[in-house]
XYZ file of C-alpha atoms in Angstrom:
141
model
C 93.134 131.905 119.015
C 91.605 131.450 115.553
C 94.901 132.503 113.908
C 96.749 129.858 115.946
C 94.264 127.212 114.797
C 94.704 128.267 111.156
C 98.502 128.127 111.537
C 98.229 124.632 113.033
C 95.989 123.503 110.157
C 98.424 124.933 107.593
C 101.324 123.186 109.295
C 99.466 119.859 109.478
C 98.525 120.060 105.823
C 102.070 120.941 104.820
C 103.632 118.068 106.775
C 100.955 115.640 105.579
C 101.783 116.470 101.956
C 105.561 116.514 102.288
C 107.189 113.917 100.038
C 108.044 110.568 101.579
C 111.203 109.076 100.059
C 109.740 105.656 99.330
C 109.417 103.816 96.046
C 106.204 101.787 95.858
C 105.120 99.104 93.409
C 101.370 98.674 92.885
C 100.413 95.252 91.512
C 96.732 94.955 90.570
C 94.831 93.855 87.480
C 92.065 96.420 88.058
C 92.899 99.771 86.443
C 90.589 101.681 88.815
C 92.297 100.145 91.847
C 95.740 101.016 90.444
C 94.632 104.620 89.893
C 93.066 104.775 93.359
C 96.214 103.457 95.026
C 98.300 106.015 93.096
C 96.026 108.844 94.274
C 96.143 107.608 97.878
C 99.933 107.393 97.769
C 100.107 110.933 96.370
C 97.851 112.141 99.200
C 100.165 110.695 101.856
C 103.235 112.182 100.171
C 104.585 109.148 98.298
C 105.315 110.398 94.794
C 107.576 107.616 93.486
C 105.307 104.761 92.450
C 105.044 102.281 89.598
C 101.962 100.219 88.718
C 101.722 96.892 86.895
C 98.812 94.594 86.011
C 99.937 91.211 87.345
C 102.487 89.336 89.395
C 104.572 88.322 86.394
C 105.196 91.987 85.554
C 106.227 92.623 89.171
C 108.724 89.747 89.030
C 110.061 90.996 85.675
C 110.663 94.485 87.097
C 112.797 92.969 89.853
C 114.595 90.706 87.360
C 115.447 93.863 85.405
C 117.117 95.412 88.447
C 114.370 97.611 89.850
C 113.809 97.655 93.588
C 111.077 99.035 95.807
C 110.565 99.883 99.464
C 106.974 98.652 99.474
C 104.801 96.474 97.254
C 100.991 96.622 97.340
C 100.068 93.195 95.963
C 96.585 92.112 94.876
C 95.789 88.459 95.546
C 93.582 87.607 92.563
C 95.121 88.439 89.174
C 95.472 86.730 85.797
C 98.825 85.499 84.431
C 100.447 85.266 87.899
C 98.421 85.813 91.063
C 99.643 87.588 94.172
C 100.429 84.395 96.055
C 102.698 83.076 93.290
C 104.304 86.479 92.757
C 104.998 86.977 96.466
C 106.487 83.495 96.772
C 108.658 84.104 93.678
C 109.834 87.530 94.843
C 110.805 86.169 98.262
C 112.683 83.261 96.653
C 114.596 85.848 94.595
C 115.705 87.551 97.806
C 113.344 90.532 97.634
C 113.174 91.787 101.212
C 110.998 94.898 100.955
C 107.635 94.978 102.699
C 104.902 93.265 100.702
C 101.362 94.204 101.647
C 98.638 91.886 100.407
C 95.343 93.491 99.456
C 92.191 91.761 98.336
C 88.452 92.193 98.235
C 87.905 88.541 99.097
C 88.655 87.496 102.648
C 85.858 84.961 102.998
C 88.194 82.055 102.264
C 90.685 82.148 105.124
C 92.689 79.302 103.562
C 93.634 81.553 100.618
C 94.430 84.458 102.933
C 96.628 82.152 105.033
C 98.344 80.833 101.889
C 98.988 84.437 100.816
C 100.515 85.255 104.204
C 102.636 82.089 104.154
C 103.955 83.057 100.702
C 105.805 85.910 102.392
C 103.467 88.823 103.057
C 104.304 91.262 105.796
C 100.686 92.391 106.251
C 97.271 91.761 104.708
C 94.486 94.334 104.257
C 91.034 94.207 102.738
C 90.269 96.538 99.834
C 89.564 99.329 99.537
C 92.611 100.930 101.112
C 92.065 104.359 102.638
C 94.387 107.248 103.474
C 94.191 106.199 107.134
C 95.116 102.572 106.392
C 97.904 103.623 104.036
C 99.231 105.958 106.726
C 99.271 103.036 109.190
C 101.126 100.886 106.649
C 103.738 103.602 106.102
C 104.227 103.997 109.857
C 104.791 100.241 110.179
C 107.404 100.129 107.435
C 109.254 103.166 108.775
C 109.693 101.548 112.191
């Protein structure tokens, strides 16, 4: 019985860490958040990820021909915020899933504006492995 449980645990760990063929763009001005999102993506098996510091850099990547399956977009950033970047990316024809993330949800008007700019989903920071897993399930379906 104990051997079966160990085999199940090994199998669960192996499948949890198997690579997911997604390319993810992390857009956040906070270096710690970028590093955290990278680690979380690694933990759920997403190994192909790029991180930039603001919305303008995200737009420039797309202008230079890069494409992504998922974008994790911070709302509050210097140079170009997440709302402007999302609106610009959508106007350029970018159709991948864009997930808005922010620590501030107290002002529902800004959250609504972010959603109206073209977000697929909005989550409050910090993201967790569980939340990221839910996001990945949503974009796979």
